[in-house]
Short mmCIF file of C-alpha atoms in Angstrom, two decimals:
data_model
loop_
_atom_site.label_atom_id
_atom_site.label_comp_id
_atom_site.label_asym_id
_atom_site.label_seq_id
_atom_site.Cartn_x
_atom_site.Cartn_y
_atom_site.Cartn_z
CA UNK T 1 9.02 -4.95 -20.56
CA UNK T 2 10.90 -4.04 -17.41
CA UNK T 3 10.68 -5.28 -14.03
CA UNK T 4 11.60 -3.08 -11.19
CA UNK T 5 14.30 -4.11 -8.82
CA UNK T 6 13.47 -5.56 -5.44
CA UNK T 7 14.63 -2.18 -3.42
CA UNK T 8 12.77 -0.05 -6.10
CA UNK T 9 9.17 -0.25 -4.14
CA UNK T 10 6.19 -2.42 -5.42
CA UNK T 11 7.45 -5.15 -7.75
CA UNK T 12 5.74 -4.02 -10.97
CA UNK T 13 5.91 -4.82 -14.75
CA UNK T 14 4.69 -2.66 -17.05
CA UNK T 15 2.27 -4.89 -18.99
CA UNK T 16 0.96 -6.69 -16.15
CA UNK T 17 1.00 -4.11 -13.04
CA UNK T 18 1.77 -5.37 -9.67
CA UNK T 19 3.56 -8.74 -9.62
CA UNK T 20 2.99 -9.15 -5.78
CA UNK T 21 -0.99 -9.66 -5.08
CA UNK T 22 -2.38 -7.15 -2.66
CA UNK T 23 -3.38 -9.76 -0.01
CA UNK T 24 0.18 -11.38 0.17
CA UNK T 25 1.17 -8.10 1.48
CA UNK T 26 -1.11 -8.47 4.43
CA UNK T 27 -0.28 -12.09 4.94
CA UNK T 28 -3.71 -13.28 3.22
CA UNK T 29 -5.49 -11.26 6.29
CA UNK T 30 -8.55 -9.55 5.29
CA UNK T 31 -9.85 -8.28 8.56
CA UNK T 32 -8.00 -5.37 10.52
CA UNK T 33 -7.69 -5.83 14.19
CA UNK T 34 -8.98 -2.09 14.70
CA UNK T 35 -12.04 -0.81 12.95
CA UNK T 36 -10.86 1.96 10.67
CA UNK T 37 -13.05 4.52 8.55
CA UNK T 38 -11.80 5.41 5.19
CA UNK T 39 -11.71 9.17 6.63
CA UNK T 40 -10.24 8.05 9.79
CA UNK T 41 -6.81 10.05 10.57
CA UNK T 42 -3.80 7.88 11.57
CA UNK T 43 -0.42 9.50 12.59
CA UNK T 44 3.00 8.28 13.55
CA UNK T 45 3.76 8.15 17.31
CA UNK T 46 7.35 7.96 16.90
CA UNK T 47 7.70 4.62 18.63
CA UNK T 48 9.87 2.06 17.01
CA UNK T 49 7.81 -1.29 15.85
CA UNK T 50 9.34 -4.31 17.10
CA UNK T 51 9.60 -7.22 14.77
CA UNK T 52 9.89 -7.49 10.99
CA UNK T 53 7.62 -5.13 9.12
CA UNK T 54 7.19 -5.21 5.39
CA UNK T 55 8.32 -2.43 2.90
CA UNK T 56 4.39 -1.20 2.83
CA UNK T 57 4.46 -0.79 6.55
CA UNK T 58 7.58 1.08 6.26
CA UNK T 59 6.10 3.25 3.64
CA UNK T 60 2.72 3.85 5.73
CA UNK T 61 4.97 5.01 8.63
CA UNK T 62 6.70 7.74 6.51
CA UNK T 63 3.28 8.92 4.88
CA UNK T 64 2.02 9.30 8.47
CA UNK T 65 4.32 11.76 10.02
CA UNK T 66 1.64 14.19 9.86
CA UNK T 67 -2.25 13.16 10.23
CA UNK T 68 -3.47 11.71 6.99
CA UNK T 69 -6.54 9.63 6.10
CA UNK T 70 -6.64 5.85 5.56
CA UNK T 71 -7.85 6.47 1.91
CA UNK T 72 -5.03 8.83 1.18
CA UNK T 73 -2.45 6.22 2.40
CA UNK T 74 -4.26 3.54 0.46
CA UNK T 75 -3.94 5.66 -2.77
CA UNK T 76 -0.21 6.21 -2.12
CA UNK T 77 0.47 2.54 -1.42
CA UNK T 78 -1.69 1.72 -4.40
CA UNK T 79 -3.25 -1.06 -2.46
CA UNK T 80 -7.17 -1.77 -1.77
CA UNK T 81 -8.46 0.05 1.03
CA UNK T 82 -9.06 -3.32 2.90
CA UNK T 83 -5.34 -4.06 2.55
CA UNK T 84 -4.09 -0.99 3.83
CA UNK T 85 -6.69 -1.10 6.69
CA UNK T 86 -4.89 -4.46 7.88
CA UNK T 87 -1.55 -2.75 7.44
CA UNK T 88 -2.33 0.08 9.51
CA UNK T 89 -3.89 -2.15 12.39
CA UNK T 90 -0.44 -3.60 12.54
CA UNK T 91 1.23 -0.49 13.31
CA UNK T 92 -1.84 0.69 15.61
CA UNK T 93 -1.16 -2.87 17.46
CA UNK T 94 2.40 -2.22 17.78
CA UNK T 95 2.09 1.44 19.10
CA UNK T 96 3.65 3.08 16.01
CA UNK T 97 0.49 4.70 14.94
CA UNK T 98 -2.24 6.66 16.45
CA UNK T 99 -5.95 7.24 15.16
CA UNK T 100 -8.63 9.80 15.28
CA UNK T 101 -12.05 9.01 13.84
CA UNK T 102 -13.37 11.57 11.36
CA UNK T 103 -14.92 14.68 13.11
CA UNK T 104 -17.95 14.34 10.69
CA UNK T 105 -18.53 10.70 11.83
CA UNK T 106 -21.70 11.51 13.49
CA UNK T 107 -23.12 13.64 10.42
CA UNK T 108 -21.63 11.82 7.20
CA UNK T 109 -24.25 13.57 5.00
CA UNK T 110 -23.26 17.33 6.44
CA UNK T 111 -23.85 19.93 3.55
CA UNK T 112 -20.91 22.00 4.60
CA UNK T 113 -18.81 18.97 4.27
CA UNK T 114 -20.03 17.97 0.89
CA UNK T 115 -19.68 21.53 -0.31
CA UNK T 116 -16.05 21.48 0.79
CA UNK T 117 -15.27 18.19 -1.08
CA UNK T 118 -16.99 19.49 -4.13
CA UNK T 119 -14.94 22.70 -4.01
CA UNK T 120 -11.89 20.79 -3.66
CA UNK T 121 -12.63 18.51 -6.75
CA UNK T 122 -13.43 21.39 -8.80
CA UNK T 123 -10.11 23.21 -7.70
CA UNK T 124 -8.62 20.03 -8.93
CA UNK T 125 -10.02 20.11 -12.66
#
């Protein structure tokens, strides 16, 4: 069994997994202050957030140098989407991020979109 050092990212244990509960990362909050869709695109504004931000906030900011979806950030942080949305809403509230709703939001079952997703998945296999 090995435990990662505090500066090595999320505290992990090979057998047990993450040692810090995901909702501890968001301070126990479960609702973001801004409504975010999993496909919403977020991008860093370049503004420096004021006050203390946790390591997950800093990692999220690094991931958003280019537009990226909320779902992708959750996957990269290895956190539940609900927790990721809370972290991102913190960054939106302090002006460090900007967001844009997904362009297909009004037609979520658009055939062209679904075919593009299917083609992308097939390329991954």
